[in-house]
Short mmCIF file of C-alpha atoms in Angstrom, two decimals:
data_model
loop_
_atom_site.label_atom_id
_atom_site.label_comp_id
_atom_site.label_asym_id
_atom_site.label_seq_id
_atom_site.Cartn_x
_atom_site.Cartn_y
_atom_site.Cartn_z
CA UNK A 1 0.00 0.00 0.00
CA UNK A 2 0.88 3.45 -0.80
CA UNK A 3 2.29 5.70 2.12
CA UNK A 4 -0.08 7.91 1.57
CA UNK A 5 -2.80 5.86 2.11
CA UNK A 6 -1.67 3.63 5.08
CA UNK A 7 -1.24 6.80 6.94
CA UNK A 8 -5.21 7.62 5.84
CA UNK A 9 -6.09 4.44 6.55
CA UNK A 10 -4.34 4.68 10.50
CA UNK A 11 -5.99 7.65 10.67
CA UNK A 12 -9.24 6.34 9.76
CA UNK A 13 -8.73 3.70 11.90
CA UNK A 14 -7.47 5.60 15.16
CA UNK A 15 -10.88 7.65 14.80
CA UNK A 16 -13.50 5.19 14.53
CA UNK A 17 -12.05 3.40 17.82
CA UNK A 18 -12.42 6.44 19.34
CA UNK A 19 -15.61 7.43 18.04
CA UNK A 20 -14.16 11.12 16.40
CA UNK A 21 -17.13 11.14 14.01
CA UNK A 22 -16.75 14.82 13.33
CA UNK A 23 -12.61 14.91 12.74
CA UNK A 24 -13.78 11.64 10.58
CA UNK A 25 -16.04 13.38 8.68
CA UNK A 26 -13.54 16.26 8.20
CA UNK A 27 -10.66 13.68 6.93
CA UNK A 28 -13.22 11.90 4.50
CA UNK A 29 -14.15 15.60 2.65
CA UNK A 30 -10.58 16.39 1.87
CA UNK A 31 -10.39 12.44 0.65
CA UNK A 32 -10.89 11.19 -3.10
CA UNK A 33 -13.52 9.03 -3.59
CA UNK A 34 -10.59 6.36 -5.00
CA UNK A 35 -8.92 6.83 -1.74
CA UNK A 36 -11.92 6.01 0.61
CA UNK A 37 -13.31 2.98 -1.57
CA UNK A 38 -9.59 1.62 -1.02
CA UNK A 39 -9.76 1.93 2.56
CA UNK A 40 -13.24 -0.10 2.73
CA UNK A 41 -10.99 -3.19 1.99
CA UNK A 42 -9.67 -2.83 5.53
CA UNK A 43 -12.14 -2.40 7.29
CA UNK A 44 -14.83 -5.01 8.00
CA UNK A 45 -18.73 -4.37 7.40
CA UNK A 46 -19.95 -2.25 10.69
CA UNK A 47 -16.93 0.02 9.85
CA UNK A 48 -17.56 0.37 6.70
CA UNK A 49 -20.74 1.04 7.55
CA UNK A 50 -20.12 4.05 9.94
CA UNK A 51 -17.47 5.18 7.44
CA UNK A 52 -20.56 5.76 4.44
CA UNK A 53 -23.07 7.31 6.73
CA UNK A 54 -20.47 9.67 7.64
CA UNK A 55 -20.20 11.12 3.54
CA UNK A 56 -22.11 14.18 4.30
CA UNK A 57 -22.26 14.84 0.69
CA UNK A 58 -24.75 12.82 -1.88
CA UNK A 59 -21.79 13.39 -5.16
CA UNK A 60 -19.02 12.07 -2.43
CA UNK A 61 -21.62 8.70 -1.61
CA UNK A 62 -22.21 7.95 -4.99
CA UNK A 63 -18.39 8.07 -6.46
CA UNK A 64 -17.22 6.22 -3.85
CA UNK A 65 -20.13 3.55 -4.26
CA UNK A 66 -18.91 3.30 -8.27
CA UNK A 67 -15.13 2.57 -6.88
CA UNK A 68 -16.34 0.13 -4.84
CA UNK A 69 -17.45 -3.96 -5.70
CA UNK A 70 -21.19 -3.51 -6.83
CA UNK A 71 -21.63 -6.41 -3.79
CA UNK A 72 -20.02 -4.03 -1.13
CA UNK A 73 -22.34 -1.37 -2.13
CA UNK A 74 -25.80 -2.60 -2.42
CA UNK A 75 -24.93 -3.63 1.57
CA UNK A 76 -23.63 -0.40 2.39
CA UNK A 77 -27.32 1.24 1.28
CA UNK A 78 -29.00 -1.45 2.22
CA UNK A 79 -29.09 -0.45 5.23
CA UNK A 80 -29.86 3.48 4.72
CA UNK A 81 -33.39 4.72 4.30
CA UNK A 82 -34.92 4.06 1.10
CA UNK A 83 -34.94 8.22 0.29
CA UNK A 84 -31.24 8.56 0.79
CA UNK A 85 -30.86 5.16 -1.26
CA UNK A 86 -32.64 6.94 -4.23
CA UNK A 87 -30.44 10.19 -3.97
CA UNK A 88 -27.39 8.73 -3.48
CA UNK A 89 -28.29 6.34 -6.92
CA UNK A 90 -29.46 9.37 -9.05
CA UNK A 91 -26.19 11.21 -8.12
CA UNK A 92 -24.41 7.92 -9.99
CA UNK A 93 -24.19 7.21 -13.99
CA UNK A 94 -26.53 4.70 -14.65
CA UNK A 95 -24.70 1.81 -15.71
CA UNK A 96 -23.11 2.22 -12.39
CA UNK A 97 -26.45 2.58 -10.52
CA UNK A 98 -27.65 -0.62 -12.54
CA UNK A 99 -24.91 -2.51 -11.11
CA UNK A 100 -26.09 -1.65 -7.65
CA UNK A 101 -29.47 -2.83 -8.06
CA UNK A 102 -28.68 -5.94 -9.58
CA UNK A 103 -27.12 -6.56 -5.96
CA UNK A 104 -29.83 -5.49 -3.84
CA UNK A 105 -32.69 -7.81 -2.38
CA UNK A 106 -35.20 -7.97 -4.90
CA UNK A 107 -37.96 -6.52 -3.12
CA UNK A 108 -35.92 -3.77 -1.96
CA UNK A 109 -34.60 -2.90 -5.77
CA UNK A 110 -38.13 -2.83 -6.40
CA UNK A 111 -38.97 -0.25 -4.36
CA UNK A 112 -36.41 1.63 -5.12
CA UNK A 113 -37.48 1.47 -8.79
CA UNK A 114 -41.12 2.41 -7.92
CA UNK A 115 -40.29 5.43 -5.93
CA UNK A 116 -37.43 6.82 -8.03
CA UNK A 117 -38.04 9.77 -10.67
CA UNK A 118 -39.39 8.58 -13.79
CA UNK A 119 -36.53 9.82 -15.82
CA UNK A 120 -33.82 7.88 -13.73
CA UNK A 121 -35.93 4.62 -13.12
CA UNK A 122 -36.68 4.57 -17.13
CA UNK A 123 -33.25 4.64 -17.97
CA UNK A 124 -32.43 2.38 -15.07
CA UNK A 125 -34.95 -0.56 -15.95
CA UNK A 126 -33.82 -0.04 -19.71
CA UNK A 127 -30.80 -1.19 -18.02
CA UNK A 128 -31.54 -3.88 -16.26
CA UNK A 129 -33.33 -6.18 -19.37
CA UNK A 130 -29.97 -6.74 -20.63
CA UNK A 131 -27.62 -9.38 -18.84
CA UNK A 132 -25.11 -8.44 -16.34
CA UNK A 133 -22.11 -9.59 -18.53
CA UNK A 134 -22.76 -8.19 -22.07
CA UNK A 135 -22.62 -4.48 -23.93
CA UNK A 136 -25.65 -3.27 -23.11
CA UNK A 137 -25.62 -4.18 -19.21
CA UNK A 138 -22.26 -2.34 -19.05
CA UNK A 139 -22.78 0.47 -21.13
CA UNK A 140 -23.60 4.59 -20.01
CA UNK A 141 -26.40 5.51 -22.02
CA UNK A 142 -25.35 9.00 -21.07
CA UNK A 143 -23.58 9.83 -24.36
CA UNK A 144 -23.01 12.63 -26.93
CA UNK A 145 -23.29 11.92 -30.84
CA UNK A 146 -24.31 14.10 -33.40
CA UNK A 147 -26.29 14.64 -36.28
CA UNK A 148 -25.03 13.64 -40.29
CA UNK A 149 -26.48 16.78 -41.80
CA UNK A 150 -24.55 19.42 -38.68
CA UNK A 151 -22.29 21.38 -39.58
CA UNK A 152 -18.44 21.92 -37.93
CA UNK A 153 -19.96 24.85 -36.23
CA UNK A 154 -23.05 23.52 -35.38
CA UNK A 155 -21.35 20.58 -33.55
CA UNK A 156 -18.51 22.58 -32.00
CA UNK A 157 -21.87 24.47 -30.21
CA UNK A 158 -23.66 21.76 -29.46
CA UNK A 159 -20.64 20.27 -27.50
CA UNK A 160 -20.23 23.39 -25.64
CA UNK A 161 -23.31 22.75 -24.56
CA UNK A 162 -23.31 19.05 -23.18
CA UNK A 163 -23.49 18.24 -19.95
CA UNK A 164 -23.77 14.92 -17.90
CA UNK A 165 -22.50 13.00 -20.66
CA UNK A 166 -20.03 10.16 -20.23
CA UNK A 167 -16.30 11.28 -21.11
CA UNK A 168 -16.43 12.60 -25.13
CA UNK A 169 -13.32 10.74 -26.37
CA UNK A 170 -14.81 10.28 -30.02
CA UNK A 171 -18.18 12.02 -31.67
CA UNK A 172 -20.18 9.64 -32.56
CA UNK A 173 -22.53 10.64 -35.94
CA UNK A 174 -26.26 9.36 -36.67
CA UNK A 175 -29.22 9.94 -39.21
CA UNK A 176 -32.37 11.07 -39.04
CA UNK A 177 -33.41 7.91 -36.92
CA UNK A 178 -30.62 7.43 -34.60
CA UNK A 179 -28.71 4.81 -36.42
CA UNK A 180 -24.89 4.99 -36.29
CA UNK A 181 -23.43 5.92 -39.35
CA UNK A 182 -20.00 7.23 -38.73
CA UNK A 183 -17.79 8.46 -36.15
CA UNK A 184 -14.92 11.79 -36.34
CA UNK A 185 -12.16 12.27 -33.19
CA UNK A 186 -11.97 16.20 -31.62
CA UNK A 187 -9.23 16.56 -33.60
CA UNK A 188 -10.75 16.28 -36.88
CA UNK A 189 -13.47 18.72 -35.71
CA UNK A 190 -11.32 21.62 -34.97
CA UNK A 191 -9.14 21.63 -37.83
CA UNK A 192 -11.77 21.81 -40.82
CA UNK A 193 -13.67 24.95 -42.24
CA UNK A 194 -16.86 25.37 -39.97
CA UNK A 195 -19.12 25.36 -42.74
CA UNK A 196 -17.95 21.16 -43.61
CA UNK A 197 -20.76 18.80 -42.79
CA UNK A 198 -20.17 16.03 -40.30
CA UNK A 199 -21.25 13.83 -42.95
CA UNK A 200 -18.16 14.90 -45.42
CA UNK A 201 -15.58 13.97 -42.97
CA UNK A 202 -16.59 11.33 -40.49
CA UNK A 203 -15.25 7.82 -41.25
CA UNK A 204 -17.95 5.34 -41.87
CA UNK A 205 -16.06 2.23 -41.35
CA UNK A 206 -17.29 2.33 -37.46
CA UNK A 207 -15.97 -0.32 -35.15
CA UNK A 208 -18.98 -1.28 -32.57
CA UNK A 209 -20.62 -4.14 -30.71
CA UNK A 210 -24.21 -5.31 -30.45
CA UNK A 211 -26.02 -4.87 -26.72
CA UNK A 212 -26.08 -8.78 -26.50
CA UNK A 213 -22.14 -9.39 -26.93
CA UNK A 214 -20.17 -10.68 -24.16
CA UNK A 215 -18.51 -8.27 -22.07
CA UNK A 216 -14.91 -10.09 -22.19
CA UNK A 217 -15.40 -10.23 -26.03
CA UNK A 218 -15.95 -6.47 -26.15
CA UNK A 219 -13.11 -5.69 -23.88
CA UNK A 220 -11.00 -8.06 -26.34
CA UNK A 221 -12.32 -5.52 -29.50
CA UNK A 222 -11.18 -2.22 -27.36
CA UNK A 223 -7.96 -3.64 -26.71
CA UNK A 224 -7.17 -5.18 -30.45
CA UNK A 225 -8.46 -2.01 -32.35
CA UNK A 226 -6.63 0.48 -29.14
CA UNK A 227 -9.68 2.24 -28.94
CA UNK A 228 -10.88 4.56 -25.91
CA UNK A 229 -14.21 3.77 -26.18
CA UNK A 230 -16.31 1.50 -28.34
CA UNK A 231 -20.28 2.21 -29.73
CA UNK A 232 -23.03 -0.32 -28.33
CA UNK A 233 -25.84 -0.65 -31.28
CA UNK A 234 -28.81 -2.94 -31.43
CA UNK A 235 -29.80 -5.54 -34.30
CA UNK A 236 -30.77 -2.70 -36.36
CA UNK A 237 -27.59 -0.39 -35.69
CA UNK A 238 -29.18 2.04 -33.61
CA UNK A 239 -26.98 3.82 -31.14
CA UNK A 240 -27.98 2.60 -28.04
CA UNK A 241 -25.01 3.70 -25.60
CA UNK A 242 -21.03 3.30 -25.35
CA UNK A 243 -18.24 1.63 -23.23
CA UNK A 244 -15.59 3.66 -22.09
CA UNK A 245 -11.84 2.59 -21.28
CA UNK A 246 -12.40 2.72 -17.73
CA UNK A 247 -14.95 0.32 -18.26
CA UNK A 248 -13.05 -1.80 -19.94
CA UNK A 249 -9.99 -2.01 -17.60
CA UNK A 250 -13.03 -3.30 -15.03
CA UNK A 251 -14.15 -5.82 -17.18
CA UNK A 252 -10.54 -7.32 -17.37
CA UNK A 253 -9.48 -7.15 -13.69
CA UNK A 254 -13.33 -8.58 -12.82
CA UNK A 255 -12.33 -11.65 -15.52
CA UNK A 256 -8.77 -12.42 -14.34
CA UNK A 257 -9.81 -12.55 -10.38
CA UNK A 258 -12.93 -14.56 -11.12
CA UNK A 259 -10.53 -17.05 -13.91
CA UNK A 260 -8.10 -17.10 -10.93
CA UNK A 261 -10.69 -18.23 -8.56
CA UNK A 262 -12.40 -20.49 -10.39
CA UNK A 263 -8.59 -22.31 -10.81
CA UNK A 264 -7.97 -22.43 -7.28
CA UNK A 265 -11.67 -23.94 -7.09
CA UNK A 266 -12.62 -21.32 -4.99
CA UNK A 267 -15.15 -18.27 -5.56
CA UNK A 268 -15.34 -14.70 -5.91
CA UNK A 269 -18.00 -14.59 -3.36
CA UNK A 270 -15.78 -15.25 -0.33
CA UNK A 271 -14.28 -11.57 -0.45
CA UNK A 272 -17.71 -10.72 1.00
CA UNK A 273 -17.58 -12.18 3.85
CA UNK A 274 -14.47 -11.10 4.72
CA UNK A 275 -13.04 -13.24 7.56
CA UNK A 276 -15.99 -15.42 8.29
CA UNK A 277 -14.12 -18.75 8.44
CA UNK A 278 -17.23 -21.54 8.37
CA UNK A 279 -18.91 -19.67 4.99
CA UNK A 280 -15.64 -19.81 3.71
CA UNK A 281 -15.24 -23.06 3.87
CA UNK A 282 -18.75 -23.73 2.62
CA UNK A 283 -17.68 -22.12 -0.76
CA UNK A 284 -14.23 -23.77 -1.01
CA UNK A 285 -15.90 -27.67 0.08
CA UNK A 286 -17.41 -28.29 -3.17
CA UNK A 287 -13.85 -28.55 -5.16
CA UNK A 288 -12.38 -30.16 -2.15
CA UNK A 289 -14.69 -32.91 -1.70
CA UNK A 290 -14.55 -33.75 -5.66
CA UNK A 291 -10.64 -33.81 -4.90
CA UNK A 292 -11.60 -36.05 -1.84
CA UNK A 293 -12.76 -38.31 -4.14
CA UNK A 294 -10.34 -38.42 -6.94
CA UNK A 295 -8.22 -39.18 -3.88
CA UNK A 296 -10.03 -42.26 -2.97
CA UNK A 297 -10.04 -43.73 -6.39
CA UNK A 298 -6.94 -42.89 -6.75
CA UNK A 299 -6.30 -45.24 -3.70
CA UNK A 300 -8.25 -47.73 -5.09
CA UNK A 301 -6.17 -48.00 -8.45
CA UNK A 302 -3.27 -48.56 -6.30
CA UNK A 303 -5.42 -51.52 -4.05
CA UNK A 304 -5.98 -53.37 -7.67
CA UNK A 305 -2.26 -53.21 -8.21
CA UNK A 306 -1.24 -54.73 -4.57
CA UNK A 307 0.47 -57.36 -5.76
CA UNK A 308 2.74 -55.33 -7.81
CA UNK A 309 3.49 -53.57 -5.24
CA UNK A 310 3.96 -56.29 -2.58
CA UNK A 311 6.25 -58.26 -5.15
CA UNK A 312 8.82 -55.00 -5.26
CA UNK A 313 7.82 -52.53 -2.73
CA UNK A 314 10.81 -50.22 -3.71
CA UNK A 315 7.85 -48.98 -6.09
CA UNK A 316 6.14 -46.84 -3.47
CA UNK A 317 9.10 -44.80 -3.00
CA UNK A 318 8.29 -43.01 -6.38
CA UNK A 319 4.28 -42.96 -6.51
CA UNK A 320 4.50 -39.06 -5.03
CA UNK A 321 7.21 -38.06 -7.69
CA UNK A 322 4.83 -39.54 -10.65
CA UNK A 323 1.52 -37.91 -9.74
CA UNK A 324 3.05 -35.11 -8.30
CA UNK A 325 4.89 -34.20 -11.85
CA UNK A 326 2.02 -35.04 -13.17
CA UNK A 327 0.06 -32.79 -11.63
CA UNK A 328 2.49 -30.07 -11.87
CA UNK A 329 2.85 -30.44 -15.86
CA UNK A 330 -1.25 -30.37 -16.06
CA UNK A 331 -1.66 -27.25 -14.24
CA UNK A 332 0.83 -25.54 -15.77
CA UNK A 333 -0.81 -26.43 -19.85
CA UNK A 334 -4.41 -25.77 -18.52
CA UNK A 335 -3.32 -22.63 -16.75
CA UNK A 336 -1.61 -21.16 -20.17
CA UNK A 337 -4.79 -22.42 -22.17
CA UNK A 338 -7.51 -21.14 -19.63
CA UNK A 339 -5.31 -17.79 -20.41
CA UNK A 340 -5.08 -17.70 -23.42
CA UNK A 341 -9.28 -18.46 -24.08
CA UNK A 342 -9.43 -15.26 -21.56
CA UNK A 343 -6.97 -13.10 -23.72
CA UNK A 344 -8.49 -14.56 -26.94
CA UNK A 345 -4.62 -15.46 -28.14
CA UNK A 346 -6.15 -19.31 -28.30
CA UNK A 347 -9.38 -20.19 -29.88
CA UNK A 348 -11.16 -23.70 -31.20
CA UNK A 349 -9.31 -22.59 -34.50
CA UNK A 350 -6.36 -23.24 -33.36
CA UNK A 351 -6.27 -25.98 -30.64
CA UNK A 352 -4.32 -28.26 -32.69
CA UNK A 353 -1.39 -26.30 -32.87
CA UNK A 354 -1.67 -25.89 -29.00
CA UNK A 355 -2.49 -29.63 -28.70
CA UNK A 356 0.59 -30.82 -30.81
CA UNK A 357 3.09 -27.47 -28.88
CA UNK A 358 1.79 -29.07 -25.41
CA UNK A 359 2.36 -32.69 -26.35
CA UNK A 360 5.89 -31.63 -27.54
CA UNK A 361 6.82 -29.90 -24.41
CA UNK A 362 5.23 -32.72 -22.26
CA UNK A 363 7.27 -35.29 -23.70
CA UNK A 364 10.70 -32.85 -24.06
CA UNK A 365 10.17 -32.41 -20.33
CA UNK A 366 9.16 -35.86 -19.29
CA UNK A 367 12.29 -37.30 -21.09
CA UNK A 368 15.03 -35.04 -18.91
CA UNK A 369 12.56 -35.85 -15.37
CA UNK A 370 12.23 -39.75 -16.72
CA UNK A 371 16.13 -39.94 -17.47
CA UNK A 372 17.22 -37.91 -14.16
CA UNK A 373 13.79 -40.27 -11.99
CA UNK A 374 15.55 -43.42 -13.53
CA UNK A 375 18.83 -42.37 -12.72
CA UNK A 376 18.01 -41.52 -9.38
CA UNK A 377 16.18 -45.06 -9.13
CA UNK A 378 18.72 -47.53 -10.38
CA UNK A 379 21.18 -45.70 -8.03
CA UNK A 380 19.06 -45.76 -4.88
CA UNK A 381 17.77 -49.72 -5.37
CA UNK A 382 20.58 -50.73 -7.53
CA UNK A 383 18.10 -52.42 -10.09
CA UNK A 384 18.26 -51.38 -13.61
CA UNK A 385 14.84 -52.29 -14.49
CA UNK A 386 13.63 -49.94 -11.95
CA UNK A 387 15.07 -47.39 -13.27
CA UNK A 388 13.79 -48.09 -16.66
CA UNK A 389 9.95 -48.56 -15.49
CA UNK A 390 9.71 -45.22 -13.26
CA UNK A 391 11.49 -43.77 -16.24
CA UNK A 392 9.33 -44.24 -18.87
CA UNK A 393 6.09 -44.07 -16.63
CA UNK A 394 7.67 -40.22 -15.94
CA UNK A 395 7.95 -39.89 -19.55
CA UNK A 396 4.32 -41.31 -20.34
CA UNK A 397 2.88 -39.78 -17.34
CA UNK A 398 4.23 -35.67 -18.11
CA UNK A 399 3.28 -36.04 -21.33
CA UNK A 400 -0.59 -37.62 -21.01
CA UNK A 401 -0.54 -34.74 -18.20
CA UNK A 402 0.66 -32.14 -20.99
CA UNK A 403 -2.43 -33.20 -22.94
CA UNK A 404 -4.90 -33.33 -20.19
CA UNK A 405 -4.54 -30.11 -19.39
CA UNK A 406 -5.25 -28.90 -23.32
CA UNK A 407 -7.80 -31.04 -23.73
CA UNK A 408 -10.30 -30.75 -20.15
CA UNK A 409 -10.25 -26.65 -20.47
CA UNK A 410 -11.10 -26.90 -24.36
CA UNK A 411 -14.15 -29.49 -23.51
CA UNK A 412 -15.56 -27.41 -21.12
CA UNK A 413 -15.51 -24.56 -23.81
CA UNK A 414 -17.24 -26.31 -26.21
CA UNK A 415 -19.75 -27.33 -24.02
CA UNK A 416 -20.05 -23.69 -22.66
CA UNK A 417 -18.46 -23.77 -19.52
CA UNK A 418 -16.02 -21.66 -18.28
CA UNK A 419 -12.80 -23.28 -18.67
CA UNK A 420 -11.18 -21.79 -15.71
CA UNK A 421 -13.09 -24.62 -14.27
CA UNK A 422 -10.84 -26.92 -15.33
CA UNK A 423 -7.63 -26.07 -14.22
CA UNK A 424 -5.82 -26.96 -11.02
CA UNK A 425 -8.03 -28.57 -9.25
CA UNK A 426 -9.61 -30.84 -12.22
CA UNK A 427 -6.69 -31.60 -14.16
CA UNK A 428 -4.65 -32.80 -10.86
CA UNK A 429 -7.06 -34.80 -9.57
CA UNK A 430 -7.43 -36.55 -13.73
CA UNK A 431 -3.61 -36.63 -13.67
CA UNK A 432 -3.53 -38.28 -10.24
CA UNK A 433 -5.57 -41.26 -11.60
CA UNK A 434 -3.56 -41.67 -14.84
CA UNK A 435 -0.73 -41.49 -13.20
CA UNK A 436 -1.20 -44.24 -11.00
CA UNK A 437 -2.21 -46.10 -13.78
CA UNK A 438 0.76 -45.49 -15.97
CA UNK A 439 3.08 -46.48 -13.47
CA UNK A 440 1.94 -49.38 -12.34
CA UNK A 441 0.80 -50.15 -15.47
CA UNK A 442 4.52 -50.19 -16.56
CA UNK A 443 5.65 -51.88 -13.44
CA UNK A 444 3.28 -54.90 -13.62
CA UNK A 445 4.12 -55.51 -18.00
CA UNK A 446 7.82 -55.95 -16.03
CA UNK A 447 7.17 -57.69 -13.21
CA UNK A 448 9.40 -60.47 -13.84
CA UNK A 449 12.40 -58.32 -14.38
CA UNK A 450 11.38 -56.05 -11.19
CA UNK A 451 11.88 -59.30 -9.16
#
């Protein structure tokens, strides 16, 4: 943390144990709203709490509600009265505000809805029919775009003009019946006579995305054209509302932590409840318990080959080494393809290339661990032949676990699943079993030589 902020945040903290409400409220005015939101990660709910009621002003509330996780804030009013709920939401841009009610009970977003002005609950519930994750449920319908037919002047003016419009980083053109036609930077506008027509200068080749598209696919389109902010249209190309860098950078950081959870098999959801250890745990059992089991057959595999075993028992000195390679090889393939779906660097197109690269490395790798395993065994039991069986099983082993971890992320894409789903914890637990089976597999085709 910043030195600035860990001396706010001591500060912060020395006056809510005392109860300094009115120094508190002093500190929090002279505060940006970035600068509080951070602080609300510290701090657990009654805190936080004390630390919202205490924003005196309604502009203050609301831009430190849009820094903060939409989850965080539909708590934080929760527990305000409804009127200073709807004041503190109409003081936010909507696509911010919609985010807030999504999190809210549902009768209480309801009455929030009823009560609020018809203006702001219009645009609000406009909002809300499109899904969480795509364009149109991330977009500010607060935007400026012009008329075809203006002219230089004409716009210039009417730009003057605008107010409570999301950032103007392009100007956005449309005819007669709102449908996006072109689109012309600042800079174009102010160096060309004032008498040119918008329609004689914009460029028509306009780079947008439909309100039902994906929100990780659209932040994928800002970031391949390096754009600052991309049009939302409907089916019929009607300008319906844009996405602004800022939004953007959101959508990536809100992928990458939920991709990272879901490959620790763990969820989002535990950062609201802070440190409450037993719901926790309730989240994380699920992926544990599957492991649990994995375990057990994995057990059992090793119970069918007990008489391989009790012939040479110098075999169990290697069983962690296989399925622990294994599993390291697995997570480290799934972890680069789970990535690279996120990043949109891999796609179905071209999973054989990544199949084929990963079953390359996998066996490149597994023949320098095999050689140094078999090494390593021959010298410890002095048997050449148990050398050669944990070596190849290594070999076989890193490379089926090379493949494994292409192949379970890229099923659970094609069945439309996220494939962050299928790293760590999945492809460990697969590798665990085929591991086991490799080796003694191997062991028990040369028993007779193992003697």
């Amino acid at each position: 943390m910043e030195q600035k902020l860990q001396i706010l945040l001591d500060t912060v903290k020395k006056l809510l144990r005392r109860g300094a409400y009115p120094n508190l409220t002093k500190v929090l005015s002279k505060s940006h709203p970035a600068d509080i939101a951070h602080l609300f990660r510290y701090l657990d709910l009654k805190q936080q709490r004390i630390l919202f009621n205490l924003i005196g002003d309604r502009e203050m509330a609301a831009s430190v509600l849009a820094e903060l996780e939409h989850a965080t804030g539909a708590q934080l009013l929760e527990q305000l009265e409804k009127e200073r709920i709807i004041e503190v939401l109409q003081e936010m841009p909507y696509d911010d505000a919609v985010d807030i009610i999504r999190n809210m009970p549902e009768e209480l977003a309801e009455e929030v809805l009823l009560t609020m002005e018809d203006e702001h609950s219009e645009e609000i519930e406009e909002l809300l029919k499109y899904g969480e994750d795509t364009a149109g449920g991330i977009m500010a319908t607060e935007f400026f775009s012009l008329r075809e037919e203006l002219t230089v002047q004409e716009a210039i003016a009417a730009l003057q003009e605008a107010q409570d419009v999301e950032m103007v980083f392009y100007l956005y053109v449309t005819d007669d019946h709102g449908h996006l036609v072109g689109v012309l930077s600042l800079r174009q506008l102010l160096t060309v006579p004032p008498a040119t027509r918008l329609q004689d200068i914009m460029a028509t080749d306009v780079i947008s995305v439909r309100t039902d598209m994906d929100q990780e696919e659209v932040a994928h389109q800002v970031a391949k054209y390096n754009i600052l902010a991309i049009p939302v249209v409907d089916e019929g190309n009607k300008l319906m509302g844009i996405i602004t860098v800022d939004d953007v950078i959101d959508v990536l950081r809100e992928e990458a932590t939920e991709d990272i959870f879901k490959m620790a098999g763990a969820s989002e959801e535990e950062l609201l409840y802070g440190y409450k250890s037993f719901k926790i745990a309730r989240l994380r059992l699920p992926w544990l318990i599957t492991n649990l089991f994995g375990g057990v057959i994995t057990g059992y595999l090793m119970w069918l080959f007990k008489v391989t075993l009790k012939e040479v028992i110098a075999l169990i000195s290697f069983i962690p080494v296989i399925t622990g390679m294994g599993g390291n090889v697995g997570g480290q393939s799934a972890t680069i393809v789970v990535r690279g779906f996120a990043t949109g660097r891999i796609d179905i197109s071209t999973m054989r290339q990544v199949f084929l690269k990963e079953l390359r490395v996998g066996l490149i790798m597994g023949t320098v661990c095999g050689l140094t395993i078999g090494v390593i065994a021959y010298g410890w039991h002095h048997n050449p032949y148990l050398g050669l069986v944990v070596g190849l099983a290594m070999v076989t082993a890193m490379t089926v676990a090379a493949t494994m971890g292409v192949l379970a992320p890229t099923f659970f894409k094609r069945l439309g699943i996220d494939p962050a789903i299928a790293s760590t914890p999945f492809v460990q637990t697969a590798n665990d079993i085929t591991g086991i089976l490799i080796y003694f597999g191997t062991a028990t085709l040369f028993l007779s030589n193992l003697r």
